[in-house]
mmCIF file of C-alpha atoms and ligand atoms in Angstrom:
data_model
loop_
_atom_site.group_PDB
_atom_site.id
_atom_site.type_symbol
_atom_site.label_atom_id
_atom_site.label_comp_id
_atom_site.label_asym_id
_atom_site.label_seq_id
_atom_site.Cartn_x
_atom_site.Cartn_y
_atom_site.Cartn_z
ATOM 1 C CA MET U 1 121.239 62.557 106.664
ATOM 2 C CA ALA U 2 119.014 64.799 108.110
ATOM 3 C CA GLY U 3 118.102 64.029 111.802
ATOM 4 C CA VAL U 4 115.032 62.903 112.916
ATOM 5 C CA GLY U 5 114.420 66.010 115.410
ATOM 6 C CA TYR U 6 113.021 69.186 114.947
ATOM 7 C CA ALA U 7 113.783 71.336 111.968
ATOM 8 C CA LEU U 8 113.443 75.094 112.581
ATOM 9 C CA SER U 9 111.777 75.938 109.611
ATOM 10 C CA PRO U 10 107.909 76.357 109.899
ATOM 11 C CA VAL U 11 105.907 74.934 107.172
ATOM 12 C CA THR U 12 102.213 75.788 106.551
ATOM 13 C CA GLN U 13 99.415 73.511 105.904
ATOM 14 C CA PRO U 14 95.231 66.879 106.342
ATOM 15 C CA ALA U 15 93.244 54.623 109.013
ATOM 16 C CA THR U 16 93.293 52.332 110.995
ATOM 17 C CA SER U 17 89.860 51.170 112.411
ATOM 18 C CA PRO U 18 90.240 47.989 114.162
ATOM 19 C CA ALA U 19 87.300 45.661 113.660
ATOM 20 C CA SER U 20 84.841 44.796 116.278
ATOM 21 C CA LEU U 21 86.224 46.024 119.399
ATOM 22 C CA PRO U 22 83.991 47.448 122.056
ATOM 23 C CA ARG U 23 83.847 51.255 121.746
ATOM 24 C CA PHE U 24 83.778 53.241 124.783
ATOM 25 C CA GLN U 25 80.386 54.864 125.604
ATOM 26 C CA PRO U 26 80.882 57.928 127.776
ATOM 27 C CA SER U 27 77.391 57.612 129.210
ATOM 28 C CA SER U 28 78.034 54.062 130.470
ATOM 29 C CA SER U 29 78.766 53.669 134.238
ATOM 30 C CA SER U 30 80.589 51.983 133.449
ATOM 31 C CA SER U 31 107.206 35.508 124.024
ATOM 32 C CA SER U 32 109.590 36.028 123.468
ATOM 33 C CA SER U 33 112.247 37.192 125.586
ATOM 34 C CA PHE U 34 114.986 39.393 124.439
ATOM 35 C CA SER U 35 118.643 39.540 125.148
ATOM 36 C CA VAL U 36 119.598 43.227 125.159
ATOM 37 C CA SER U 37 122.654 44.635 124.202
ATOM 38 C CA ALA U 38 122.211 48.251 123.305
ATOM 39 C CA SER U 39 123.356 50.908 125.740
ATOM 40 C CA PHE U 40 121.856 54.046 126.346
ATOM 41 C CA SER U 41 122.922 57.527 126.936
ATOM 42 C CA ALA U 42 122.363 58.815 130.666
ATOM 43 C CA VAL U 43 120.753 62.119 129.524
ATOM 44 C CA ARG U 44 117.784 63.350 131.199
ATOM 45 C CA VAL U 45 114.910 63.206 128.863
ATOM 46 C CA HIS U 46 113.004 66.489 128.458
ATOM 47 C CA SER U 47 109.973 65.071 126.588
ATOM 48 C CA PHE U 48 109.029 67.195 123.526
ATOM 49 C CA LYS U 49 105.925 65.558 123.237
ATOM 50 C CA ALA U 50 104.850 66.446 126.503
ATOM 51 C CA THR U 51 105.993 69.061 128.806
ATOM 52 C CA THR U 52 104.133 67.556 131.645
ATOM 53 C CA CYS U 53 105.859 64.370 131.237
ATOM 54 C CA ALA U 54 106.853 62.907 134.583
ATOM 55 C CA PHE U 55 110.567 62.119 134.531
ATOM 56 C CA VAL U 56 113.000 60.905 137.071
ATOM 57 C CA ALA U 57 116.443 62.702 137.772
ATOM 58 C CA GLN U 58 118.806 61.164 140.391
ATOM 59 C CA GLN U 59 119.302 63.314 143.499
ATOM 60 C CA PRO U 60 121.466 63.109 146.436
ATOM 61 C CA PHE U 61 120.737 61.225 149.200
ATOM 62 C CA GLY U 62 119.268 58.379 147.393
ATOM 63 C CA SER U 63 115.885 60.223 146.566
ATOM 64 C CA HIS U 64 114.356 60.866 143.208
ATOM 65 C CA PHE U 65 112.408 63.629 141.923
ATOM 66 C CA TYR U 66 109.305 62.985 139.983
ATOM 67 C CA GLY U 67 108.522 66.259 138.337
ATOM 68 C CA ARG U 68 108.670 68.346 135.186
ATOM 69 C CA ARG U 69 110.914 70.769 133.771
ATOM 70 C CA ASN U 70 110.107 74.496 133.554
ATOM 71 C CA SER U 71 110.985 76.714 130.782
ATOM 72 C CA LEU U 72 114.752 76.964 131.547
ATOM 73 C CA GLY U 73 114.804 73.270 132.107
ATOM 74 C CA ALA U 74 114.847 73.434 135.824
ATOM 75 C CA VAL U 75 113.248 70.666 137.829
ATOM 76 C CA LEU U 76 109.647 71.313 139.068
ATOM 77 C CA PRO U 77 109.263 68.607 141.646
ATOM 78 C CA SER U 78 105.552 67.179 141.861
ATOM 79 C CA SER U 79 106.538 64.603 144.363
ATOM 80 C CA ILE U 80 109.873 63.123 146.011
ATOM 81 C CA VAL U 81 110.816 59.783 146.907
ATOM 82 C CA LEU U 82 112.217 59.650 150.437
ATOM 83 C CA ASP U 83 114.776 57.311 151.446
ATOM 84 C CA ASN U 84 112.299 55.201 153.494
ATOM 85 C CA GLY U 85 110.611 54.543 149.934
ATOM 86 C CA LEU U 86 107.593 56.634 150.527
ATOM 87 C CA ILE U 87 106.622 59.196 148.244
ATOM 88 C CA GLU U 88 105.727 62.952 149.387
ATOM 89 C CA SER U 89 103.409 64.473 147.084
ATOM 90 C CA ARG U 90 103.953 68.423 146.458
ATOM 91 C CA LYS U 91 101.123 68.701 143.852
ATOM 92 C CA SER U 92 97.894 70.430 144.531
ATOM 93 C CA SER U 93 94.960 68.785 146.536
ATOM 94 C CA ARG U 94 93.547 67.590 143.246
ATOM 95 C CA VAL U 95 96.258 65.731 142.387
ATOM 96 C CA LEU U 96 96.991 64.699 145.810
ATOM 97 C CA LYS U 97 93.788 62.640 145.997
ATOM 98 C CA CYS U 98 95.452 60.146 143.456
ATOM 99 C CA SER U 99 99.102 61.019 144.530
ATOM 100 C CA PRO U 100 101.846 58.186 144.124
ATOM 101 C CA ALA U 101 102.167 58.526 148.068
ATOM 102 C CA ARG U 102 98.914 56.848 148.512
ATOM 103 C CA ALA U 103 99.915 54.382 145.882
ATOM 104 C CA VAL U 104 102.965 53.623 147.669
ATOM 105 C CA GLN U 105 101.346 53.510 151.175
ATOM 106 C CA GLY U 106 99.010 50.659 149.859
ATOM 107 C CA GLU U 107 95.949 52.946 149.506
ATOM 108 C CA LEU U 108 95.867 52.930 145.773
ATOM 109 C CA ALA U 109 97.496 50.606 143.450
ATOM 110 C CA PRO U 110 99.879 52.155 140.714
ATOM 111 C CA LEU U 111 97.933 52.433 137.503
ATOM 112 C CA ARG U 112 99.372 50.553 134.545
ATOM 113 C CA VAL U 113 97.978 52.436 131.292
ATOM 114 C CA MET U 114 98.776 51.834 127.676
ATOM 115 C CA ILE U 115 97.749 54.285 125.042
ATOM 116 C CA SER U 116 97.810 53.613 121.375
ATOM 117 C CA GLY U 117 96.590 54.870 117.851
ATOM 118 C CA ALA U 118 97.885 55.652 114.672
ATOM 119 C CA PRO U 119 100.421 58.341 113.990
ATOM 120 C CA ALA U 120 98.958 61.749 115.201
ATOM 121 C CA SER U 121 95.868 60.259 116.613
ATOM 122 C CA GLY U 122 96.659 62.529 119.722
ATOM 123 C CA LYS U 123 98.467 60.197 122.077
ATOM 124 C CA GLY U 124 100.863 62.926 123.058
ATOM 125 C CA THR U 125 98.211 65.464 123.502
ATOM 126 C CA GLN U 126 96.115 63.186 125.778
ATOM 127 C CA CYS U 127 99.261 62.115 127.476
ATOM 128 C CA GLU U 128 99.813 65.472 128.716
ATOM 129 C CA MET U 129 96.432 65.678 130.096
ATOM 130 C CA ILE U 130 96.555 62.323 131.677
ATOM 131 C CA VAL U 131 99.696 62.953 133.435
ATOM 132 C CA GLU U 132 98.669 66.171 134.855
ATOM 133 C CA GLN U 133 95.324 64.650 136.089
ATOM 134 C CA PHE U 134 96.609 61.308 137.386
ATOM 135 C CA ASN U 135 100.383 61.874 137.957
ATOM 136 C CA LEU U 136 101.742 58.903 136.001
ATOM 137 C CA THR U 137 105.142 58.248 134.468
ATOM 138 C CA HIS U 138 104.734 59.123 130.917
ATOM 139 C CA ILE U 139 107.053 56.702 128.911
ATOM 140 C CA ALA U 140 106.934 57.758 125.062
ATOM 141 C CA THR U 141 109.049 55.488 122.924
ATOM 142 C CA GLY U 142 108.965 58.075 120.039
ATOM 143 C CA ASP U 143 110.454 60.998 122.406
ATOM 144 C CA LEU U 144 112.763 58.680 124.051
ATOM 145 C CA LEU U 145 114.193 57.558 120.562
ATOM 146 C CA ARG U 146 114.286 61.292 119.633
ATOM 147 C CA ALA U 147 116.305 62.002 122.709
ATOM 148 C CA GLU U 148 118.881 59.462 121.717
ATOM 149 C CA VAL U 149 119.046 60.688 118.343
ATOM 150 C CA ALA U 150 119.693 64.247 119.958
ATOM 151 C CA ALA U 151 122.385 63.084 122.207
ATOM 152 C CA GLY U 152 124.113 61.135 119.189
ATOM 153 C CA THR U 153 124.336 57.918 120.777
ATOM 154 C CA GLU U 154 124.856 54.777 119.154
ATOM 155 C CA ALA U 155 121.622 53.818 119.748
ATOM 156 C CA GLY U 156 120.112 56.935 118.565
ATOM 157 C CA MET U 157 122.048 56.753 115.147
ATOM 158 C CA LEU U 158 120.710 53.301 114.516
ATOM 159 C CA ALA U 159 117.269 54.276 115.359
ATOM 160 C CA GLN U 160 117.512 57.328 113.123
ATOM 161 C CA GLU U 161 117.854 55.260 109.986
ATOM 162 C CA TYR U 162 114.352 53.610 110.889
ATOM 163 C CA MET U 163 112.526 56.606 111.984
ATOM 164 C CA GLN U 164 113.333 58.358 108.806
ATOM 165 C CA LYS U 165 111.736 55.669 106.817
ATOM 166 C CA GLY U 166 108.696 55.433 109.097
ATOM 167 C CA GLN U 167 109.539 51.981 110.150
ATOM 168 C CA LEU U 168 109.797 50.359 113.673
ATOM 169 C CA VAL U 169 113.148 50.776 115.226
ATOM 170 C CA PRO U 170 114.579 47.332 116.234
ATOM 171 C CA ASN U 171 113.513 45.686 119.313
ATOM 172 C CA GLU U 172 117.090 45.460 120.621
ATOM 173 C CA ILE U 173 116.985 49.324 121.210
ATOM 174 C CA VAL U 174 113.340 49.706 122.039
ATOM 175 C CA VAL U 175 112.666 46.983 124.514
ATOM 176 C CA ALA U 176 115.525 47.757 126.927
ATOM 177 C CA MET U 177 114.665 51.556 126.680
ATOM 178 C CA VAL U 178 111.273 50.823 127.874
ATOM 179 C CA LYS U 179 111.975 48.446 130.552
ATOM 180 C CA ASN U 180 114.529 50.846 132.181
ATOM 181 C CA LYS U 181 111.968 53.396 132.327
ATOM 182 C CA LEU U 182 109.147 51.023 133.809
ATOM 183 C CA ASP U 183 111.494 49.937 136.693
ATOM 184 C CA ILE U 184 111.581 53.280 137.984
ATOM 185 C CA ALA U 185 107.787 54.229 137.627
ATOM 186 C CA PRO U 186 106.646 53.209 141.238
ATOM 187 C CA ASN U 187 103.564 55.943 141.138
ATOM 188 C CA GLY U 188 102.340 53.945 137.923
ATOM 189 C CA TRP U 189 103.053 54.458 134.208
ATOM 190 C CA LEU U 190 101.612 55.497 131.040
ATOM 191 C CA LEU U 191 103.007 53.729 127.976
ATOM 192 C CA ASP U 192 102.809 56.011 124.997
ATOM 193 C CA GLY U 193 103.315 54.195 121.564
ATOM 194 C CA TYR U 194 104.655 50.968 122.840
ATOM 195 C CA PRO U 195 104.190 47.800 122.180
ATOM 196 C CA ARG U 196 103.800 48.630 118.434
ATOM 197 C CA SER U 197 104.127 44.968 117.378
ATOM 198 C CA LEU U 198 103.597 41.405 118.715
ATOM 199 C CA SER U 199 107.161 40.841 119.289
ATOM 200 C CA GLN U 200 107.142 44.093 121.536
ATOM 201 C CA ALA U 201 103.955 43.018 123.464
ATOM 202 C CA GLU U 202 105.554 39.495 123.930
ATOM 203 C CA ALA U 203 108.627 41.167 125.481
ATOM 204 C CA LEU U 204 106.489 42.840 127.938
ATOM 205 C CA GLU U 205 104.546 39.864 128.739
ATOM 206 C CA ALA U 206 107.724 37.852 129.261
ATOM 207 C CA PHE U 207 108.669 40.581 131.788
ATOM 208 C CA ASP U 208 105.332 39.860 133.444
ATOM 209 C CA ILE U 209 104.146 43.724 132.586
ATOM 210 C CA HIS U 210 100.586 43.885 131.779
ATOM 211 C CA PRO U 211 98.405 46.976 131.402
ATOM 212 C CA GLN U 212 95.004 47.464 133.258
ATOM 213 C CA ILE U 213 93.657 49.402 130.587
ATOM 214 C CA PHE U 214 94.530 49.531 126.713
ATOM 215 C CA ILE U 215 93.145 52.910 125.446
ATOM 216 C CA LEU U 216 92.702 53.072 121.660
ATOM 217 C CA LEU U 217 92.283 56.337 119.887
ATOM 218 C CA GLU U 218 90.558 56.194 116.701
ATOM 219 C CA VAL U 219 90.768 58.973 114.028
ATOM 220 C CA PRO U 220 90.106 58.516 110.420
ATOM 221 C CA GLU U 221 93.072 58.617 108.034
ATOM 222 C CA GLU U 222 92.615 61.846 106.242
ATOM 223 C CA ILE U 223 92.662 63.584 109.503
ATOM 224 C CA LEU U 224 95.768 61.984 110.691
ATOM 225 C CA VAL U 225 97.582 63.454 107.684
ATOM 226 C CA GLN U 226 95.896 67.013 108.424
ATOM 227 C CA ARG U 227 97.160 66.504 112.037
ATOM 228 C CA VAL U 228 100.524 65.630 111.223
ATOM 229 C CA VAL U 229 101.303 68.213 108.567
ATOM 230 C CA GLY U 230 99.909 70.838 110.932
ATOM 231 C CA ARG U 231 101.953 69.755 114.042
ATOM 232 C CA ARG U 232 104.402 72.115 115.789
ATOM 233 C CA LEU U 233 106.464 71.905 118.990
ATOM 234 C CA ASP U 234 107.451 74.312 121.433
ATOM 235 C CA PRO U 235 111.118 73.402 122.283
ATOM 236 C CA VAL U 236 110.961 75.512 125.332
ATOM 237 C CA THR U 237 107.889 74.048 127.119
ATOM 238 C CA GLY U 238 107.490 70.867 125.369
ATOM 239 C CA LYS U 239 103.900 71.584 124.368
ATOM 240 C CA ILE U 240 102.264 70.032 121.265
ATOM 241 C CA TYR U 241 100.433 72.835 118.991
ATOM 242 C CA HIS U 242 98.659 72.495 115.700
ATOM 243 C CA LEU U 243 98.531 75.396 113.360
ATOM 244 C CA MET U 244 94.822 75.189 112.739
ATOM 245 C CA TYR U 245 93.411 73.104 115.651
ATOM 246 C CA SER U 246 95.654 74.235 118.660
ATOM 247 C CA PRO U 247 97.337 77.419 117.511
ATOM 248 C CA PRO U 248 100.157 78.959 119.725
ATOM 249 C CA GLU U 249 98.839 81.807 122.100
ATOM 250 C CA THR U 250 101.214 84.210 121.503
ATOM 251 C CA PRO U 251 103.513 85.457 118.482
ATOM 252 C CA GLU U 252 106.508 84.713 120.615
ATOM 253 C CA ILE U 253 105.673 81.201 120.964
ATOM 254 C CA ALA U 254 104.629 81.099 117.189
ATOM 255 C CA ALA U 255 108.163 82.198 116.263
ATOM 256 C CA ARG U 256 110.098 79.550 118.042
ATOM 257 C CA LEU U 257 107.907 76.489 116.883
ATOM 258 C CA THR U 258 109.581 73.591 115.167
ATOM 259 C CA GLN U 259 108.620 70.687 113.072
ATOM 260 C CA ARG U 260 109.529 67.251 113.319
ATOM 261 C CA ASP U 261 111.383 65.780 110.464
ATOM 262 C CA ASP U 262 108.964 63.010 110.113
ATOM 263 C CA ASP U 263 105.938 65.040 109.825
ATOM 264 C CA THR U 264 105.517 65.333 106.198
ATOM 265 C CA GLU U 265 102.595 63.965 103.968
ATOM 266 C CA ALA U 266 105.096 61.426 102.515
ATOM 267 C CA LYS U 267 106.630 60.354 105.785
ATOM 268 C CA VAL U 268 103.283 60.102 107.466
ATOM 269 C CA LYS U 269 102.137 57.595 104.790
ATOM 270 C CA LEU U 270 104.881 55.442 105.502
ATOM 271 C CA ARG U 271 104.292 55.592 108.984
ATOM 272 C CA LEU U 272 100.531 54.719 108.719
ATOM 273 C CA LYS U 273 101.552 51.489 106.569
ATOM 274 C CA THR U 274 103.831 50.403 109.369
ATOM 275 C CA HIS U 275 101.274 51.062 111.957
ATOM 276 C CA SER U 276 98.401 49.476 109.893
ATOM 277 C CA SER U 277 100.597 46.374 109.276
ATOM 278 C CA ASN U 278 101.387 45.719 112.958
ATOM 279 C CA VAL U 279 98.473 46.992 114.936
ATOM 280 C CA GLN U 280 96.211 44.272 114.759
ATOM 281 C CA SER U 281 98.458 41.745 116.491
ATOM 282 C CA VAL U 282 99.154 44.106 119.495
ATOM 283 C CA LEU U 283 95.299 44.688 119.784
ATOM 284 C CA ASP U 284 94.714 40.733 119.839
ATOM 285 C CA THR U 285 97.409 40.860 122.785
ATOM 286 C CA TYR U 286 95.440 43.221 124.990
ATOM 287 C CA LYS U 287 91.797 42.483 123.619
ATOM 288 C CA ASP U 288 90.547 41.983 127.196
ATOM 289 C CA VAL U 289 91.421 45.499 128.215
ATOM 290 C CA ILE U 290 91.147 47.503 125.237
ATOM 291 C CA LYS U 291 88.803 50.638 125.357
ATOM 292 C CA VAL U 292 88.444 52.350 122.028
ATOM 293 C CA VAL U 293 87.898 56.184 122.108
ATOM 294 C CA ASP U 294 86.815 58.253 119.400
ATOM 295 C CA GLY U 295 90.038 60.696 119.109
ATOM 296 C CA ASN U 296 88.116 62.594 116.112
ATOM 297 C CA ARG U 297 86.837 65.171 118.478
ATOM 298 C CA PRO U 298 88.070 68.188 120.284
ATOM 299 C CA LYS U 299 90.844 67.127 122.654
ATOM 300 C CA ASP U 300 88.977 68.290 125.786
ATOM 301 C CA GLN U 301 86.012 65.899 124.745
ATOM 302 C CA VAL U 302 88.656 62.928 124.133
ATOM 303 C CA PHE U 303 90.216 63.512 127.421
ATOM 304 C CA ALA U 304 86.797 63.549 129.207
ATOM 305 C CA ASP U 305 86.171 60.047 128.145
ATOM 306 C CA ILE U 306 89.824 58.872 128.785
ATOM 307 C CA GLN U 307 89.263 60.421 132.331
ATOM 308 C CA ASN U 308 86.009 58.604 133.185
ATOM 309 C CA LEU U 309 87.938 55.500 132.054
ATOM 310 C CA ILE U 310 90.626 55.777 134.401
ATOM 311 C CA VAL U 311 88.761 56.815 137.134
ATOM 312 C CA GLU U 312 86.332 53.863 136.784
ATOM 313 C CA LEU U 313 89.531 51.709 136.773
ATOM 314 C CA GLN U 314 90.750 53.123 140.049
ATOM 315 C CA GLY U 315 87.084 52.449 141.623
ATOM 316 C CA LYS U 316 87.760 48.745 140.629
ATOM 317 C CA THR U 317 91.214 48.484 141.909
ATOM 318 C CA GLU U 318 91.643 46.360 145.161
ATOM 319 C CA VAL U 319 94.565 46.915 147.109
ATOM 320 C CA ASP U 320 95.568 45.461 150.386
ATOM 321 C CA GLY U 321 92.395 44.129 151.028
ATOM 322 C CA ARG U 322 90.200 46.958 150.479
ATOM 323 C CA THR U 323 88.273 48.134 147.333
ATOM 324 C CA LEU U 324 89.035 51.542 146.376
ATOM 325 C CA GLY U 325 86.291 53.938 145.315
ATOM 326 C CA ARG U 326 86.849 56.971 143.415
ATOM 327 C CA CYS U 327 90.388 58.324 143.686
ATOM 328 C CA GLY U 328 91.413 56.520 146.926
ATOM 329 C CA GLN U 329 88.017 56.716 148.724
ATOM 330 C CA SER U 330 88.494 53.481 150.325
ATOM 331 C CA THR U 331 85.752 50.890 151.445
ATOM 332 C CA ALA U 332 86.548 47.936 153.696
ATOM 333 C CA ILE U 333 85.480 44.526 152.418
ATOM 334 C CA VAL U 334 83.290 42.670 154.976
HETATM 335 P P1 LIG L 1 105.927 58.583 117.661
HETATM 336 O O1 LIG L 1 106.907 59.908 118.012
HETATM 337 O O2 LIG L 1 105.618 57.903 118.791
HETATM 338 O O3 LIG L 1 105.279 58.998 116.457
HETATM 339 P P2 LIG L 1 103.582 58.589 116.364
HETATM 340 O O4 LIG L 1 103.222 57.369 116.847
HETATM 341 O O5 LIG L 1 103.736 58.676 114.823
HETATM 342 O O6 LIG L 1 102.745 59.462 116.915
HETATM 343 P P3 LIG L 1 102.912 61.002 116.928
HETATM 344 O O7 LIG L 1 103.812 61.364 117.765
HETATM 345 O O8 LIG L 1 103.231 61.498 115.695
HETATM 346 O O9 LIG L 1 101.357 61.412 117.039
HETATM 347 P P4 LIG L 1 100.301 61.426 118.520
HETATM 348 O O10 LIG L 1 99.507 60.336 118.441
HETATM 349 O O11 LIG L 1 101.437 61.638 119.587
HETATM 350 O O12 LIG L 1 99.671 62.729 118.169
HETATM 351 P P5 LIG L 1 99.856 64.177 118.802
HETATM 352 O O13 LIG L 1 99.059 64.266 120.124
HETATM 353 O O14 LIG L 1 101.162 64.828 118.792
HETATM 354 O O15 LIG L 1 107.057 57.732 116.797
HETATM 355 C C1 LIG L 1 108.123 58.124 115.767
HETATM 356 C C2 LIG L 1 108.915 57.232 115.221
HETATM 357 O O16 LIG L 1 109.742 56.524 116.347
HETATM 358 C C3 LIG L 1 108.195 55.941 114.714
HETATM 359 O O17 LIG L 1 107.767 56.257 113.232
HETATM 360 C C4 LIG L 1 109.141 54.908 114.696
HETATM 361 O O18 LIG L 1 110.209 55.125 113.860
HETATM 362 C C5 LIG L 1 109.710 55.136 116.147
HETATM 363 N N1 LIG L 1 109.267 54.488 117.422
HETATM 364 C C6 LIG L 1 108.286 54.768 118.123
HETATM 365 N N2 LIG L 1 108.005 53.969 119.038
HETATM 366 C C7 LIG L 1 108.398 52.740 118.643
HETATM 367 C C8 LIG L 1 108.416 51.581 119.184
HETATM 368 N N3 LIG L 1 107.543 51.070 120.178
HETATM 369 N N4 LIG L 1 108.975 50.536 118.427
HETATM 370 C C9 LIG L 1 109.817 50.755 117.521
HETATM 371 N N5 LIG L 1 109.839 51.874 116.653
HETATM 372 C C10 LIG L 1 109.207 52.974 117.453
HETATM 373 O O19 LIG L 1 98.994 65.032 117.933
HETATM 374 C C11 LIG L 1 98.994 65.276 116.551
HETATM 375 C C12 LIG L 1 98.639 66.950 116.056
HETATM 376 O O20 LIG L 1 97.206 66.801 116.208
HETATM 377 C C13 LIG L 1 99.172 67.960 117.082
HETATM 378 O O21 LIG L 1 99.402 68.840 116.209
HETATM 379 C C14 LIG L 1 97.818 68.273 117.796
HETATM 380 O O22 LIG L 1 97.753 69.587 118.382
HETATM 381 C C15 LIG L 1 96.926 67.683 117.012
HETATM 382 N N6 LIG L 1 95.706 67.082 117.775
HETATM 383 C C16 LIG L 1 95.838 66.298 118.689
HETATM 384 N N7 LIG L 1 94.644 66.010 119.408
HETATM 385 C C17 LIG L 1 93.581 66.552 118.533
HETATM 386 C C18 LIG L 1 92.156 66.738 118.650
HETATM 387 N N8 LIG L 1 91.378 65.989 119.269
HETATM 388 N N9 LIG L 1 91.687 67.317 117.583
HETATM 389 C C19 LIG L 1 92.407 68.160 116.911
HETATM 390 N N10 LIG L 1 93.817 68.255 116.806
HETATM 391 C C20 LIG L 1 94.426 67.494 117.453
#
């Protein structure tokens, strides 16, 4: 059976619209519990979906690095958790404004963001930009599963059977995987592609894990198919490309691009079917925090809306008796 990973042969080559949900207006100011028995590989996940995906690597002296890999796979630390529990940010001043250090020190609450949408609606693309801007820990179940498949673990071998058919991987595998990652995300998290069913949402609720915002990307089905068949990934940087909408910058990059095995027209139709039969129950669970964003626009425009939503959320966050303004400008409550 072919693996659910990345074929090395480049190929050439085009849903779900939830009813009655509030659409984000850019101009506005705007239980089940699971017994988990699966074991997982200890491989470091280099997210193929997002180079900018923050990940955690154990370091000596009890510290953790939160950073990214460079093209050679070396850690590019953006911040470090010190033994005293504080986080020292090493990112630019722009990111420092919203850095996890301030969150840990009680100035900013860690953000809890979910992003959802049909296959190829742009979740991974937007997550790259969200992580870059807000320094959240990106947890993408599709990427985590592909890493398990690539590592040949027991969980990965089981997951592969379902991924090939465009079906959901059993909760026994996915729930534990997500929970483990959430437990090591003190700077806030960005959950991408989870939960995808009522039972997965209930599992999070049972762990008392709730998002502050649930971003739903809306894209018409015919566009989704175009996006899937044209998607390519750079195995060196992890960057997502599209042959037509987001082509590689150089011939050298173009030559090394790979395609996911499940990125065929036939398989995406199965994935869309799975998505549409599960999505409504997830939306019902998070109806109080859903923001619908039109994902059928250039990616920078989509991101501008998402950025506004998250900044607005930060502005409303209360921590330690203070109300925080944009990106950590705090105002005392009297
Ligand atoms: P997963 O990898 O999560 O696949 P997916 O949900 O189908 O989403 P995609 O990764 O295909 O798309 P995306 O929304 O990230 O779009 P992207 O940004 O890449 O899951 C794979 C499988 O794993 C599932 O089928 C399932 O079997 C299993 N699985 C995963 N999570 C699970 C869970 N919780 N429970 C059980 N099983 C689970 O963009 C797509 C393309 O469009 C790219 O080429 C990009 O360049 C282009 N593009 C993006 N934005 C734009 C734009 N604005 N304009 C033009 N082009 C754009």
